[in-house]
Tab-separated table of N, CA, C and O in Angstrom:
chain	number	residue	atom	x	y	z
A	59	MET	N	30.586	-8.440	8.057
A	59	MET	CA	29.985	-8.092	6.788
A	59	MET	C	28.593	-7.523	7.038
A	59	MET	O	27.792	-8.114	7.744
A	60	LYS	N	28.299	-6.372	6.472
A	60	LYS	CA	27.000	-5.738	6.642
A	60	LYS	C	26.122	-6.004	5.438
A	60	LYS	O	26.576	-5.980	4.311
A	61	PHE	N	24.865	-6.244	5.719
A	61	PHE	CA	23.887	-6.441	4.659
A	61	PHE	C	22.953	-5.244	4.635
A	61	PHE	O	22.506	-4.792	5.692
A	62	LYS	N	22.669	-4.781	3.456
A	62	LYS	CA	21.725	-3.675	3.321
A	62	LYS	C	20.304	-4.228	3.388
A	62	LYS	O	19.957	-5.152	2.672
A	63	ALA	N	19.504	-3.667	4.259
A	63	ALA	CA	18.120	-4.118	4.414
A	63	ALA	C	17.299	-3.717	3.193
A	63	ALA	O	17.514	-2.666	2.603
A	64	GLU	N	16.381	-4.578	2.833
A	64	GLU	CA	15.483	-4.286	1.726
A	64	GLU	C	14.547	-3.169	2.171
A	64	GLU	O	13.944	-3.244	3.228
A	65	ARG	N	14.411	-2.117	1.355
A	65	ARG	CA	13.679	-0.928	1.782
A	65	ARG	C	12.386	-0.731	1.002
A	65	ARG	O	12.231	0.251	0.306
A	66	ARG	N	11.476	-1.636	1.127
A	66	ARG	CA	10.145	-1.451	0.545
A	66	ARG	C	9.274	-0.832	1.620
A	66	ARG	O	8.655	-1.538	2.402
A	67	THR	N	9.250	0.456	1.689
A	67	THR	CA	8.527	1.090	2.782
A	67	THR	C	7.031	1.166	2.534
A	67	THR	O	6.254	1.126	3.474
A	68	HIS	N	6.597	1.281	1.283
A	68	HIS	CA	5.170	1.380	0.973
A	68	HIS	C	4.716	0.136	0.221
A	68	HIS	O	5.374	-0.292	-0.715
A	69	GLN	N	3.590	-0.415	0.650
A	69	GLN	CA	2.973	-1.544	-0.035
A	69	GLN	C	1.476	-1.295	-0.100
A	69	GLN	O	0.857	-1.004	0.920
A	70	ILE	N	0.912	-1.423	-1.296
A	70	ILE	CA	-0.523	-1.350	-1.476
A	70	ILE	C	-0.978	-2.724	-1.939
A	70	ILE	O	-0.475	-3.245	-2.933
A	71	ILE	N	-1.912	-3.285	-1.188
A	71	ILE	CA	-2.317	-4.670	-1.419
A	71	ILE	C	-3.826	-4.725	-1.619
A	71	ILE	O	-4.586	-4.072	-0.904
A	72	CYS	N	-4.240	-5.519	-2.593
A	72	CYS	CA	-5.656	-5.760	-2.868
A	72	CYS	C	-5.878	-7.269	-2.854
A	72	CYS	O	-5.327	-7.985	-3.703
A	73	ASN	N	-6.641	-7.753	-1.882
A	73	ASN	CA	-6.936	-9.198	-1.766
A	73	ASN	C	-5.668	-10.045	-1.815
A	73	ASN	O	-5.571	-10.992	-2.583
A	74	ASP	N	-4.681	-9.697	-1.026
A	74	ASP	CA	-3.395	-10.399	-0.920
A	74	ASP	C	-2.551	-10.307	-2.186
A	74	ASP	O	-1.582	-11.049	-2.342
A	75	TYR	N	-2.908	-9.438	-3.114
A	75	TYR	CA	-2.125	-9.236	-4.335
A	75	TYR	C	-1.491	-7.849	-4.282
A	75	TYR	O	-2.203	-6.852	-4.194
A	76	PRO	N	-0.162	-7.769	-4.323
A	76	PRO	CA	0.486	-6.457	-4.237
A	76	PRO	C	0.314	-5.648	-5.528
A	76	PRO	O	0.650	-6.112	-6.615
A	77	LEU	N	-0.234	-4.447	-5.391
A	77	LEU	CA	-0.379	-3.536	-6.531
A	77	LEU	C	0.811	-2.599	-6.640
A	77	LEU	O	1.169	-2.167	-7.726
A	78	TYR	N	1.410	-2.261	-5.489
A	78	TYR	CA	2.586	-1.395	-5.478
A	78	TYR	C	3.482	-1.787	-4.315
A	78	TYR	O	3.002	-2.035	-3.204
A	79	GLU	N	4.776	-1.835	-4.581
A	79	GLU	CA	5.788	-2.037	-3.544
A	79	GLU	C	6.961	-1.149	-3.894
A	79	GLU	O	7.541	-1.283	-4.974
A	80	GLY	N	7.291	-0.220	-3.015
A	80	GLY	CA	8.407	0.663	-3.297
A	80	GLY	C	8.605	1.702	-2.217
A	80	GLY	O	7.934	1.705	-1.193
A	81	GLU	N	9.528	2.619	-2.470
A	81	GLU	CA	9.894	3.636	-1.501
A	81	GLU	C	9.205	4.971	-1.741
A	81	GLU	O	9.162	5.808	-0.856
A	82	SER	N	8.648	5.190	-2.918
A	82	SER	CA	8.108	6.489	-3.280
A	82	SER	C	6.684	6.689	-2.761
A	82	SER	O	5.763	5.951	-3.131
A	83	TYR	N	6.505	7.713	-1.917
A	83	TYR	CA	5.177	8.043	-1.422
A	83	TYR	C	4.288	8.535	-2.563
A	83	TYR	O	3.117	8.187	-2.635
A	84	GLN	N	4.849	9.344	-3.463
A	84	GLN	CA	4.066	9.892	-4.571
A	84	GLN	C	3.536	8.786	-5.477
A	84	GLN	O	2.378	8.815	-5.887
A	85	ASP	N	4.368	7.811	-5.796
A	85	ASP	CA	3.927	6.692	-6.643
A	85	ASP	C	2.870	5.859	-5.929
A	85	ASP	O	1.901	5.415	-6.548
A	86	ALA	N	3.059	5.638	-4.637
A	86	ALA	CA	2.084	4.870	-3.862
A	86	ALA	C	0.751	5.609	-3.812
A	86	ALA	O	-0.309	5.001	-3.975
A	87	LEU	N	0.789	6.923	-3.629
A	87	LEU	CA	-0.435	7.712	-3.571
A	87	LEU	C	-1.173	7.687	-4.908
A	87	LEU	O	-2.395	7.541	-4.945
A	88	GLN	N	-0.442	7.775	-6.013
A	88	GLN	CA	-1.074	7.707	-7.332
A	88	GLN	C	-1.738	6.357	-7.548
A	88	GLN	O	-2.859	6.280	-8.064
A	89	GLU	N	-1.077	5.281	-7.149
A	89	GLU	CA	-1.659	3.939	-7.283
A	89	GLU	C	-2.889	3.804	-6.385
A	89	GLU	O	-3.890	3.217	-6.784
A	90	TRP	N	-2.831	4.347	-5.179
A	90	TRP	CA	-3.955	4.300	-4.252
A	90	TRP	C	-5.170	5.010	-4.854
A	90	TRP	O	-6.275	4.473	-4.846
A	91	ILE	N	-4.972	6.209	-5.367
A	91	ILE	CA	-6.074	6.989	-5.931
A	91	ILE	C	-6.665	6.284	-7.141
A	91	ILE	O	-7.885	6.145	-7.261
A	92	LYS	N	-5.799	5.819	-8.038
A	92	LYS	CA	-6.271	5.145	-9.248
A	92	LYS	C	-7.060	3.877	-8.911
A	92	LYS	O	-8.157	3.658	-9.427
A	93	SER	N	-6.539	3.068	-8.010
A	93	SER	CA	-7.192	1.808	-7.642
A	93	SER	C	-8.459	2.050	-6.838
A	93	SER	O	-9.433	1.310	-6.968
A	94	ASN	N	-8.461	3.089	-6.018
A	94	ASN	CA	-9.644	3.420	-5.228
A	94	ASN	C	-10.783	3.879	-6.131
A	94	ASN	O	-11.944	3.564	-5.882
A	95	GLU	N	-10.470	4.616	-7.197
A	95	GLU	CA	-11.484	5.058	-8.159
A	95	GLU	C	-12.101	3.874	-8.900
A	95	GLU	O	-13.246	3.942	-9.333
A	96	GLU	N	-11.340	2.795	-9.034
A	96	GLU	CA	-11.839	1.584	-9.687
A	96	GLU	C	-12.698	0.741	-8.744
A	96	GLU	O	-13.246	-0.276	-9.147
A	97	GLY	N	-12.776	1.150	-7.488
A	97	GLY	CA	-13.621	0.457	-6.528
A	97	GLY	C	-12.976	-0.757	-5.878
A	97	GLY	O	-13.678	-1.604	-5.336
A	98	LEU	N	-11.655	-0.847	-5.925
A	98	LEU	CA	-10.973	-1.983	-5.317
A	98	LEU	C	-10.889	-1.824	-3.805
A	98	LEU	O	-10.846	-0.708	-3.280
A	99	SER	N	-10.863	-2.925	-3.102
A	99	SER	CA	-10.699	-2.941	-1.658
A	99	SER	C	-9.204	-2.998	-1.360
A	99	SER	O	-8.543	-3.987	-1.671
A	100	LEU	N	-8.666	-1.942	-0.766
A	100	LEU	CA	-7.221	-1.797	-0.640
A	100	LEU	C	-6.763	-1.691	0.804
A	100	LEU	O	-7.492	-1.208	1.663
A	101	ASP	N	-5.523	-2.120	1.029
A	101	ASP	CA	-4.806	-1.869	2.275
A	101	ASP	C	-3.457	-1.270	1.904
A	101	ASP	O	-2.771	-1.769	1.013
A	102	TRP	N	-3.076	-0.196	2.584
A	102	TRP	CA	-1.787	0.469	2.342
A	102	TRP	C	-0.953	0.281	3.601
A	102	TRP	O	-1.334	0.698	4.687
A	103	TYR	N	0.185	-0.360	3.445
A	103	TYR	CA	1.103	-0.590	4.554
A	103	TYR	C	2.318	0.303	4.408
A	103	TYR	O	2.862	0.462	3.315
A	104	TYR	N	2.741	0.900	5.510
A	104	TYR	CA	3.947	1.722	5.544
A	104	TYR	C	4.867	1.123	6.595
A	104	TYR	O	4.496	1.034	7.776
A	105	LYS	N	6.014	0.664	6.149
A	105	LYS	CA	6.995	0.001	7.016
A	105	LYS	C	6.374	-1.160	7.787
A	105	LYS	O	6.623	-1.363	8.956
A	106	GLY	N	5.498	-1.911	7.115
A	106	GLY	CA	4.911	-3.100	7.701
A	106	GLY	C	3.676	-2.862	8.549
A	106	GLY	O	3.057	-3.809	9.013
A	107	ASN	N	3.306	-1.596	8.760
A	107	ASN	CA	2.130	-1.281	9.569
A	107	ASN	C	1.019	-0.744	8.674
A	107	ASN	O	1.280	0.003	7.732
A	108	LEU	N	-0.209	-1.100	8.997
A	108	LEU	CA	-1.345	-0.637	8.220
A	108	LEU	C	-1.436	0.884	8.310
A	108	LEU	O	-1.510	1.453	9.395
A	109	TYR	N	-1.415	1.535	7.153
A	109	TYR	CA	-1.432	2.998	7.077
A	109	TYR	C	-2.827	3.492	6.709
A	109	TYR	O	-3.347	4.423	7.305
A	110	ARG	N	-3.443	2.880	5.702
A	110	ARG	CA	-4.792	3.227	5.260
A	110	ARG	C	-5.500	1.975	4.791
A	110	ARG	O	-4.884	1.047	4.326
A	111	SER	N	-6.818	2.015	4.879
A	111	SER	CA	-7.612	0.924	4.364
A	111	SER	C	-8.867	1.503	3.722
A	111	SER	O	-9.454	2.441	4.252
A	112	SER	N	-9.252	0.979	2.570
A	112	SER	CA	-10.453	1.467	1.898
A	112	SER	C	-11.657	0.601	2.218
A	112	SER	O	-12.742	0.851	1.702
A	113	LYS	N	-11.470	-0.405	3.042
A	113	LYS	CA	-12.569	-1.303	3.377
A	113	LYS	C	-13.586	-0.572	4.246
A	113	LYS	O	-13.236	0.163	5.142
A	114	ARG	N	-14.837	-0.802	3.958
A	114	ARG	CA	-15.926	-0.186	4.714
A	114	ARG	C	-16.446	-1.196	5.732
A	114	ARG	O	-16.450	-2.390	5.479
A	115	PRO	N	-16.907	-0.716	6.881
A	115	PRO	CA	-17.500	-1.639	7.849
A	115	PRO	C	-18.726	-2.331	7.244
A	115	PRO	O	-19.485	-1.727	6.495
A	116	VAL	N	-18.888	-3.574	7.582
A	116	VAL	CA	-20.011	-4.348	7.063
A	116	VAL	C	-21.205	-4.154	7.982
A	116	VAL	O	-21.103	-4.308	9.199
A	117	ALA	N	-22.325	-3.783	7.393
A	117	ALA	CA	-23.553	-3.595	8.168
A	117	ALA	C	-24.190	-4.957	8.452
A	117	ALA	O	-24.259	-5.801	7.571
A	118	VAL	N	-24.599	-5.150	9.673
A	118	VAL	CA	-25.247	-6.409	10.050
A	118	VAL	C	-26.749	-6.180	10.031
A	118	VAL	O	-27.266	-5.279	10.661
A	119	ALA	N	-27.442	-7.015	9.270
A	119	ALA	CA	-28.888	-6.848	9.146
A	119	ALA	C	-29.624	-7.729	10.129
A	119	ALA	O	-29.210	-8.732	10.562
């Protein structure tokens, strides 16, 4: 018996809260742009690997 693998290829996460999970690159990109304009700290995963991050390096004083 074959099982179909779950295909959530794109995930956009903000502080461990998923904002988008799905297969559509266009939908993920729209969510990324909208959330980035709101100033959220985001991580975009593609097939389980980090694809983009909006986090900025922290300056040490």
